[in-house]
Each structure stands twice: as C-alpha cells, then as structure tokens.
C-alpha cells in the first residue's frame, strides 16, 4: 500500500513564478539490503556517470538536472562527482571503479545499457548500487536499477485501461527488430495478466514495403477474431504514420478498432496533425508535473532540458529523500525499493527488487490535433493506474 508521506523538500519557485510539484518523498526504507552504510551527517558522495565525450549536450543536461535536484534538498548535502563514460562500456568500467575508489556510495547513470551493465559489474563486489538512465530491463537486477520508462510499465498501464473501457480482444502489431520484439513481449505479458485477450500477433519488417505487406494480415486477424483494438509498437519516426494511413484505407477503422501505441504519439508535435492518429491511445508522464519541470529547468539554465534529463533529477532527489531520514542504510537495495516509491518530475515512481521500475503514467488521446488526457496519472501506487 502506498502512503503519501511528508515531503522531504519543496522546490523553489522558478523565475516565472511557477512552482514544480515534483519534489520527492519517501517512507520507511526498511531493513538492510545490498548497499553501503553511510554517515548521513556528512555530505554523501554520489557519482554521476555521463557520456560527456560521446554526447556533450546530453551529458550537460543530465548534470544540470542533477544539480537542480540538489538545490531542492536543503536538509541533505550531496557531494556530486561527475565522471565521463564516453558512452562506452570499457570507460564506464574504469570510471565506476575510480568513483568508488574515491568514495562514491552510489552511482547515478550511465545512459546506455551496455555501459550501465559494465559499471554495475565493475562495482558489484564493492556493494555499490547503480541507478542507470537506461530503460533496457535486460540489464536490470543485482546492483543495477533502470530509471528509464520501460515497455512493460507502459504496456501494463494501457492494457489495464483498455480492459476498464470494455476492450476484450487485442491484436499485437510489432516490428521484427529487437525493439519490436521487446515491445511485443511486453504487450503479450500485459495481456496475459489482464482481462483483455491476445487476439493474435502480426510482425513486419521495418521498411515501407514491410509495412505495406503486413496490412492484409492485420485486417484478416481483426476480421477473424473480432478484435476491438490493435496495440502497436511503431514509433512516430518509424511506421506509425504509414500504419495509421493504410489500416483505415484497408477497412480497419479506428472508429470500431481502437488504435493503441506503446510509444509516445505526441513527439514530435507534427504527428498530432496526422488524421490517422486522432483518437488513438498512448501513455505519457504526468503532464502538469513534466511541464513544471521543463519550465523550472528553462528558467534556471536558459534552455530546454534534454528529454531524459529528468531521470537524473529523479535519481538524485530519491537519494536525497532517503538520506534525509538520517539512517545509515539509506542507500541499500531495501531502502531504494521501498513500496511507497517517490514523487519524480514526471509523477510517482518506484524501483523494484528485480531492478526495473514502475511509473505512474497518464493515458492520453489526440482530439482535434491536441493531446487530451483521458485517464490522469495515478498519484499513489494504490490508484486506478496500478
């Protein structure tokens, strides 16, 4: 059961007199688990691993977000030490070991899955946890946690919502590449644990001809099963625009067959202009909190944050929320995975013992070329979204 606890800190007002409500709170971190013992009376050494040599703009945005989080923790002192992974596993291994040798009690980052996996392995025997920015759940577990939004989390949210809206049969439409296969598995697992039936799966090669060739199979599957929805892994930069044009032309009408997307349909904004996406369902972080974070960041640094920079804020603020309780086991696995979770820049989130995460997402649709939230993000882990 999630309980709303006393917030650890309030965020200062932005220059535009806007306040971000994305402060972090934490409750009952629990007993000792894997992780170091710390002295919360002293500044806590935290290593931030970013790909400065590989992607300087991303690295800077992540560091900015981390430092923004630090300013919102008046009762906690964090000694942030930034290390460059260059975006590769070999360097990530070296700097992770260096960071721990120099006193780091926890690592935040790296970004890329292979680098995060390497960093975790490098410090596993030092009993140090890694809060990576990856969303690749294949590296999660042991001392490595992924902060990035996962396919499983999004699929569960949308499938559960579909079931509450009376949907009974869903066709999975996925690309045949690695990302598409991961998406297919996430959707299939979500369906298996819901009231919605898996009506069939259609794969396609990621090419224009591959998409065209798959449309008759989708139509046949919908017709033969009576499916009332199609869950797609396609992205706005990939096959989504073509599918949302070709499927209605083939007789799969979104008026009778609900289109659902595993990825964001509102990025880039030009996607909202497409006729075929109108009425589709997708998930996104709590819009008001995400917007407040973007405004706060912009007011502080004079530019827009990188889309994943909020993960750095979340990681640092979660650490601060736990450390503020003054317990020596604040950075153990047991503390990091307490069920209550945290309030992050995009809404509630919690880390799971298997290294994955759950995030409270809103369900949105597109109406008249505008994003409309049709089911708000849950504010606690006992909410309808879970």
mmCIF file of C-alpha atoms in Angstrom, residues 108-372:
data_model
loop_
_atom_site.group_PDB
_atom_site.id
_atom_site.type_symbol
_atom_site.label_atom_id
_atom_site.label_comp_id
_atom_site.label_asym_id
_atom_site.label_seq_id
_atom_site.Cartn_x
_atom_site.Cartn_y
_atom_site.Cartn_z
ATOM 1 C CA UNK A 108 23.709 7.581 -10.867
ATOM 2 C CA UNK A 109 23.920 6.760 -14.596
ATOM 3 C CA UNK A 110 25.285 5.794 -17.098
ATOM 4 C CA UNK A 111 22.883 6.304 -20.005
ATOM 5 C CA UNK A 112 23.468 3.411 -22.388
ATOM 6 C CA UNK A 113 22.589 -0.160 -21.464
ATOM 7 C CA UNK A 114 25.979 -1.738 -22.151
ATOM 8 C CA UNK A 115 27.803 0.985 -20.238
ATOM 9 C CA UNK A 116 25.383 0.697 -17.321
ATOM 10 C CA UNK A 117 25.768 -3.071 -17.238
ATOM 11 C CA UNK A 118 29.552 -2.704 -17.293
ATOM 12 C CA UNK A 119 29.502 -0.138 -14.489
ATOM 13 C CA UNK A 120 27.310 -2.366 -12.363
ATOM 14 C CA UNK A 121 29.562 -5.375 -12.808
ATOM 15 C CA UNK A 122 32.628 -3.259 -12.069
ATOM 16 C CA UNK A 123 31.406 -2.286 -8.593
ATOM 17 C CA UNK A 124 29.293 -5.313 -7.694
ATOM 18 C CA UNK A 125 31.873 -6.661 -5.282
ATOM 19 C CA UNK A 126 32.087 -3.226 -3.638
ATOM 20 C CA UNK A 127 28.412 -3.405 -2.604
ATOM 21 C CA UNK A 128 27.537 -0.232 -4.538
ATOM 22 C CA UNK A 129 24.184 0.264 -6.282
ATOM 23 C CA UNK A 130 23.817 1.792 -9.747
ATOM 24 C CA UNK A 131 20.771 3.880 -10.746
ATOM 25 C CA UNK A 132 21.176 3.836 -14.513
ATOM 26 C CA UNK A 133 19.335 6.045 -17.005
ATOM 27 C CA UNK A 134 18.701 3.068 -19.276
ATOM 28 C CA UNK A 135 15.234 1.643 -19.935
ATOM 29 C CA UNK A 136 16.608 -1.734 -21.037
ATOM 30 C CA UNK A 137 15.290 -4.218 -18.496
ATOM 31 C CA UNK A 138 17.658 -6.939 -19.692
ATOM 32 C CA UNK A 139 20.448 -5.302 -17.649
ATOM 33 C CA UNK A 140 18.300 -4.816 -14.537
ATOM 34 C CA UNK A 141 18.978 -6.830 -11.418
ATOM 35 C CA UNK A 142 21.622 -7.339 -8.801
ATOM 36 C CA UNK A 143 23.046 -3.906 -8.049
ATOM 37 C CA UNK A 144 21.760 -2.290 -11.291
ATOM 38 C CA UNK A 145 18.440 -0.441 -11.435
ATOM 39 C CA UNK A 146 16.955 1.162 -14.543
ATOM 40 C CA UNK A 147 15.290 4.562 -14.118
ATOM 41 C CA UNK A 148 14.113 4.878 -17.722
ATOM 42 C CA UNK A 149 10.470 4.227 -18.639
ATOM 43 C CA UNK A 150 10.000 0.590 -19.640
ATOM 44 C CA UNK A 151 7.846 -1.117 -22.251
ATOM 45 C CA UNK A 152 6.415 -3.364 -19.542
ATOM 46 C CA UNK A 153 5.244 -0.427 -17.465
ATOM 47 C CA UNK A 154 3.602 1.297 -20.445
ATOM 48 C CA UNK A 155 2.001 -1.908 -21.730
ATOM 49 C CA UNK A 156 0.509 -2.719 -18.329
ATOM 50 C CA UNK A 157 -0.915 0.770 -17.972
ATOM 51 C CA UNK A 158 -2.565 0.778 -21.386
ATOM 52 C CA UNK A 159 -3.830 -2.805 -21.297
ATOM 53 C CA UNK A 160 -5.420 -2.282 -17.884
ATOM 54 C CA UNK A 161 -7.044 0.908 -19.106
ATOM 55 C CA UNK A 162 -8.318 -0.854 -22.224
ATOM 56 C CA UNK A 163 -9.871 -3.567 -20.076
ATOM 57 C CA UNK A 164 -11.665 -0.983 -17.952
ATOM 58 C CA UNK A 165 -13.024 0.572 -21.134
ATOM 59 C CA UNK A 166 -14.553 -2.740 -22.175
ATOM 60 C CA UNK A 167 -11.969 -3.850 -24.725
ATOM 61 C CA UNK A 168 -11.809 -7.643 -24.918
ATOM 62 C CA UNK A 169 -9.543 -8.665 -27.821
ATOM 63 C CA UNK A 170 -6.301 -7.009 -28.899
ATOM 64 C CA UNK A 171 -4.051 -7.686 -31.887
ATOM 65 C CA UNK A 172 -0.339 -7.018 -31.323
ATOM 66 C CA UNK A 173 1.335 -5.298 -34.281
ATOM 67 C CA UNK A 174 5.115 -5.185 -33.918
ATOM 68 C CA UNK A 175 8.284 -4.655 -35.902
ATOM 69 C CA UNK A 176 10.579 -7.655 -36.272
ATOM 70 C CA UNK A 177 13.684 -5.869 -34.947
ATOM 71 C CA UNK A 178 14.967 -6.120 -31.375
ATOM 72 C CA UNK A 179 12.919 -3.177 -30.071
ATOM 73 C CA UNK A 180 9.768 -4.518 -31.685
ATOM 74 C CA UNK A 181 10.305 -7.959 -30.197
ATOM 75 C CA UNK A 182 10.786 -6.470 -26.740
ATOM 76 C CA UNK A 183 7.629 -4.426 -27.221
ATOM 77 C CA UNK A 184 5.683 -7.477 -28.396
ATOM 78 C CA UNK A 185 6.761 -9.423 -25.308
ATOM 79 C CA UNK A 186 5.768 -6.565 -23.002
ATOM 80 C CA UNK A 187 2.311 -6.287 -24.557
ATOM 81 C CA UNK A 188 1.803 -10.069 -24.550
ATOM 82 C CA UNK A 189 2.781 -10.264 -20.870
ATOM 83 C CA UNK A 190 0.431 -7.416 -20.005
ATOM 84 C CA UNK A 191 -2.432 -9.107 -21.856
ATOM 85 C CA UNK A 192 -1.731 -12.417 -20.120
ATOM 86 C CA UNK A 193 -2.239 -10.707 -16.759
ATOM 87 C CA UNK A 194 -5.383 -8.818 -17.710
ATOM 88 C CA UNK A 195 -8.995 -9.284 -18.724
ATOM 89 C CA UNK A 196 -8.106 -8.500 -22.354
ATOM 90 C CA UNK A 197 -7.430 -11.422 -24.691
ATOM 91 C CA UNK A 198 -4.462 -11.694 -27.051
ATOM 92 C CA UNK A 199 -6.221 -11.981 -30.422
ATOM 93 C CA UNK A 200 -3.059 -12.589 -32.406
ATOM 94 C CA UNK A 201 0.288 -11.154 -33.386
ATOM 95 C CA UNK A 202 1.404 -9.639 -36.690
ATOM 96 C CA UNK A 203 5.058 -8.800 -37.310
ATOM 97 C CA UNK A 204 6.517 -6.613 -40.035
ATOM 98 C CA UNK A 205 9.907 -5.686 -41.400
ATOM 99 C CA UNK A 206 10.925 -2.087 -40.804
ATOM 100 C CA UNK A 207 10.630 -0.824 -44.358
ATOM 101 C CA UNK A 208 7.870 0.796 -46.351
ATOM 102 C CA UNK A 209 7.251 -2.436 -48.228
ATOM 103 C CA UNK A 210 7.330 -4.413 -44.986
ATOM 104 C CA UNK A 211 4.585 -2.232 -43.552
ATOM 105 C CA UNK A 212 2.510 -2.445 -46.731
ATOM 106 C CA UNK A 213 2.859 -6.227 -46.829
ATOM 107 C CA UNK A 214 1.626 -6.618 -43.242
ATOM 108 C CA UNK A 215 -1.607 -4.651 -43.605
ATOM 109 C CA UNK A 216 -3.656 -7.507 -45.160
ATOM 110 C CA UNK A 217 -2.572 -9.810 -42.327
ATOM 111 C CA UNK A 218 -3.693 -7.256 -39.748
ATOM 112 C CA UNK A 219 -7.048 -6.890 -41.494
ATOM 113 C CA UNK A 220 -7.510 -10.661 -41.667
ATOM 114 C CA UNK A 221 -6.618 -11.110 -37.990
ATOM 115 C CA UNK A 222 -9.009 -8.386 -36.881
ATOM 116 C CA UNK A 223 -11.821 -9.830 -39.001
ATOM 117 C CA UNK A 224 -11.302 -13.446 -37.937
ATOM 118 C CA UNK A 225 -11.024 -12.728 -34.210
ATOM 119 C CA UNK A 226 -13.407 -9.814 -33.844
ATOM 120 C CA UNK A 227 -10.598 -7.812 -32.262
ATOM 121 C CA UNK A 228 -11.700 -4.440 -30.931
ATOM 122 C CA UNK A 229 -8.203 -2.946 -30.604
ATOM 123 C CA UNK A 230 -4.716 -3.005 -32.122
ATOM 124 C CA UNK A 231 -1.664 -2.417 -29.922
ATOM 125 C CA UNK A 232 1.272 -1.130 -31.995
ATOM 126 C CA UNK A 233 4.960 -0.891 -31.186
ATOM 127 C CA UNK A 234 5.511 1.533 -34.112
ATOM 128 C CA UNK A 235 7.129 4.904 -33.411
ATOM 129 C CA UNK A 236 6.285 8.305 -34.827
ATOM 130 C CA UNK A 237 9.702 8.330 -36.537
ATOM 131 C CA UNK A 238 9.079 4.855 -37.932
ATOM 132 C CA UNK A 239 5.994 3.047 -39.196
ATOM 133 C CA UNK A 240 3.244 4.745 -37.187
ATOM 134 C CA UNK A 241 2.313 7.427 -39.777
ATOM 135 C CA UNK A 242 2.067 4.802 -42.536
ATOM 136 C CA UNK A 243 0.057 2.320 -40.475
ATOM 137 C CA UNK A 244 -2.440 4.950 -39.359
ATOM 138 C CA UNK A 245 -2.973 5.803 -43.015
ATOM 139 C CA UNK A 246 -3.022 2.316 -44.533
ATOM 140 C CA UNK A 247 -5.075 0.444 -41.936
ATOM 141 C CA UNK A 248 -8.181 2.663 -42.279
ATOM 142 C CA UNK A 249 -7.801 2.506 -46.072
ATOM 143 C CA UNK A 250 -7.824 -1.300 -45.780
ATOM 144 C CA UNK A 251 -11.032 -1.259 -43.762
ATOM 145 C CA UNK A 252 -9.637 -1.351 -40.215
ATOM 146 C CA UNK A 253 -11.444 1.702 -38.932
ATOM 147 C CA UNK A 254 -10.234 3.394 -35.745
ATOM 148 C CA UNK A 255 -13.902 4.168 -35.104
ATOM 149 C CA UNK A 256 -14.518 0.479 -34.378
ATOM 150 C CA UNK A 257 -10.989 -0.829 -33.705
ATOM 151 C CA UNK A 258 -9.134 1.182 -31.085
ATOM 152 C CA UNK A 259 -5.562 2.075 -32.042
ATOM 153 C CA UNK A 260 -3.150 1.908 -29.052
ATOM 154 C CA UNK A 261 0.521 2.883 -29.082
ATOM 155 C CA UNK A 262 3.406 1.622 -26.961
ATOM 156 C CA UNK A 263 5.406 4.793 -27.689
ATOM 157 C CA UNK A 264 4.598 8.489 -27.354
ATOM 158 C CA UNK A 265 2.430 9.793 -30.197
ATOM 159 C CA UNK A 266 2.838 13.466 -29.288
ATOM 160 C CA UNK A 267 6.563 13.705 -30.165
ATOM 161 C CA UNK A 268 7.375 15.388 -32.474
ATOM 162 C CA UNK A 269 4.375 17.759 -32.339
ATOM 163 C CA UNK A 270 3.849 17.452 -36.107
ATOM 164 C CA UNK A 271 2.497 13.942 -35.518
ATOM 165 C CA UNK A 272 -0.612 15.478 -33.976
ATOM 166 C CA UNK A 273 -1.579 16.758 -37.428
ATOM 167 C CA UNK A 274 -1.960 13.261 -38.891
ATOM 168 C CA UNK A 275 -5.586 12.178 -39.473
ATOM 169 C CA UNK A 276 -4.865 8.563 -38.573
ATOM 170 C CA UNK A 277 -3.640 9.224 -35.029
ATOM 171 C CA UNK A 278 -6.779 11.086 -33.990
ATOM 172 C CA UNK A 279 -8.483 9.098 -31.245
ATOM 173 C CA UNK A 280 -5.501 6.816 -30.601
ATOM 174 C CA UNK A 281 -4.408 5.977 -27.062
ATOM 175 C CA UNK A 282 -0.885 6.273 -25.657
ATOM 176 C CA UNK A 283 0.745 6.856 -22.279
ATOM 177 C CA UNK A 284 2.888 9.696 -21.002
ATOM 178 C CA UNK A 285 4.238 11.046 -17.704
ATOM 179 C CA UNK A 286 2.028 13.284 -15.581
ATOM 180 C CA UNK A 287 1.749 16.273 -17.962
ATOM 181 C CA UNK A 288 1.470 19.011 -15.349
ATOM 182 C CA UNK A 289 4.489 17.813 -13.383
ATOM 183 C CA UNK A 290 6.539 17.228 -16.518
ATOM 184 C CA UNK A 291 5.708 20.716 -17.772
ATOM 185 C CA UNK A 292 6.571 22.269 -14.410
ATOM 186 C CA UNK A 293 9.980 20.590 -14.539
ATOM 187 C CA UNK A 294 10.651 21.844 -18.068
ATOM 188 C CA UNK A 295 9.729 25.386 -17.045
ATOM 189 C CA UNK A 296 11.874 25.219 -13.918
ATOM 190 C CA UNK A 297 14.863 23.894 -15.863
ATOM 191 C CA UNK A 298 14.448 26.505 -18.589
ATOM 192 C CA UNK A 299 14.205 29.303 -16.040
ATOM 193 C CA UNK A 300 17.400 28.089 -14.342
ATOM 194 C CA UNK A 301 19.575 27.275 -17.363
ATOM 195 C CA UNK A 302 18.046 29.340 -20.164
ATOM 196 C CA UNK A 303 17.338 26.376 -22.415
ATOM 197 C CA UNK A 304 15.053 23.377 -22.674
ATOM 198 C CA UNK A 305 16.122 20.185 -20.865
ATOM 199 C CA UNK A 306 17.043 17.050 -22.766
ATOM 200 C CA UNK A 307 14.012 14.687 -22.786
ATOM 201 C CA UNK A 308 15.699 12.169 -20.464
ATOM 202 C CA UNK A 309 17.344 14.695 -18.137
ATOM 203 C CA UNK A 310 14.546 14.288 -15.610
ATOM 204 C CA UNK A 311 15.901 10.821 -14.836
ATOM 205 C CA UNK A 312 18.986 12.442 -13.317
ATOM 206 C CA UNK A 313 16.783 14.699 -11.212
ATOM 207 C CA UNK A 314 14.749 11.701 -10.068
ATOM 208 C CA UNK A 315 17.830 9.700 -9.137
ATOM 209 C CA UNK A 316 19.423 12.470 -7.087
ATOM 210 C CA UNK A 317 16.191 13.510 -5.410
ATOM 211 C CA UNK A 318 15.331 9.914 -4.486
ATOM 212 C CA UNK A 319 18.753 9.587 -2.879
ATOM 213 C CA UNK A 320 18.193 12.835 -1.022
ATOM 214 C CA UNK A 321 14.750 11.793 0.158
ATOM 215 C CA UNK A 322 16.148 8.609 1.674
ATOM 216 C CA UNK A 323 19.277 10.193 3.137
ATOM 217 C CA UNK A 324 17.188 12.902 4.801
ATOM 218 C CA UNK A 325 15.797 10.312 7.190
ATOM 219 C CA UNK A 326 19.219 10.028 8.778
ATOM 220 C CA UNK A 327 19.547 6.267 8.510
ATOM 221 C CA UNK A 328 22.814 4.535 7.726
ATOM 222 C CA UNK A 329 21.059 2.064 5.406
ATOM 223 C CA UNK A 330 19.552 4.799 3.206
ATOM 224 C CA UNK A 331 21.315 3.626 0.036
ATOM 225 C CA UNK A 332 20.768 -0.113 0.385
ATOM 226 C CA UNK A 333 18.639 -2.082 -2.048
ATOM 227 C CA UNK A 334 15.962 -2.455 0.624
ATOM 228 C CA UNK A 335 15.716 1.319 1.022
ATOM 229 C CA UNK A 336 15.774 2.077 -2.692
ATOM 230 C CA UNK A 337 12.970 -0.421 -3.379
ATOM 231 C CA UNK A 338 10.560 0.514 -0.619
ATOM 232 C CA UNK A 339 6.992 0.109 -1.925
ATOM 233 C CA UNK A 340 5.901 3.661 -1.238
ATOM 234 C CA UNK A 341 8.095 4.937 -4.039
ATOM 235 C CA UNK A 342 8.899 8.557 -4.760
ATOM 236 C CA UNK A 343 7.439 11.597 -6.440
ATOM 237 C CA UNK A 344 9.526 12.386 -9.506
ATOM 238 C CA UNK A 345 9.496 15.081 -12.153
ATOM 239 C CA UNK A 346 7.005 13.075 -14.225
ATOM 240 C CA UNK A 347 4.919 11.684 -11.369
ATOM 241 C CA UNK A 348 5.223 8.787 -8.969
ATOM 242 C CA UNK A 349 7.800 6.075 -9.491
ATOM 243 C CA UNK A 350 9.318 3.218 -7.576
ATOM 244 C CA UNK A 351 12.237 0.868 -8.058
ATOM 245 C CA UNK A 352 11.524 -2.838 -7.906
ATOM 246 C CA UNK A 353 13.678 -5.557 -6.329
ATOM 247 C CA UNK A 354 14.344 -7.029 -9.796
ATOM 248 C CA UNK A 355 15.981 -3.755 -10.870
ATOM 249 C CA UNK A 356 13.112 -2.493 -13.027
ATOM 250 C CA UNK A 357 10.776 0.354 -12.196
ATOM 251 C CA UNK A 358 7.137 1.327 -12.191
ATOM 252 C CA UNK A 359 5.986 4.824 -13.094
ATOM 253 C CA UNK A 360 2.575 6.380 -12.742
ATOM 254 C CA UNK A 361 1.532 7.297 -16.281
ATOM 255 C CA UNK A 362 -1.395 9.202 -17.734
ATOM 256 C CA UNK A 363 -3.383 7.833 -20.669
ATOM 257 C CA UNK A 364 -3.889 10.360 -23.436
ATOM 258 C CA UNK A 365 -5.553 10.605 -26.813
ATOM 259 C CA UNK A 366 -5.415 13.055 -29.695
ATOM 260 C CA UNK A 367 -8.509 15.106 -30.421
ATOM 261 C CA UNK A 368 -8.611 17.888 -32.989
ATOM 262 C CA UNK A 369 -4.810 17.710 -33.240
ATOM 263 C CA UNK A 370 -4.411 18.289 -29.495
ATOM 264 C CA UNK A 371 -3.259 15.973 -26.704
ATOM 265 C CA UNK A 372 -6.098 15.257 -24.281
#
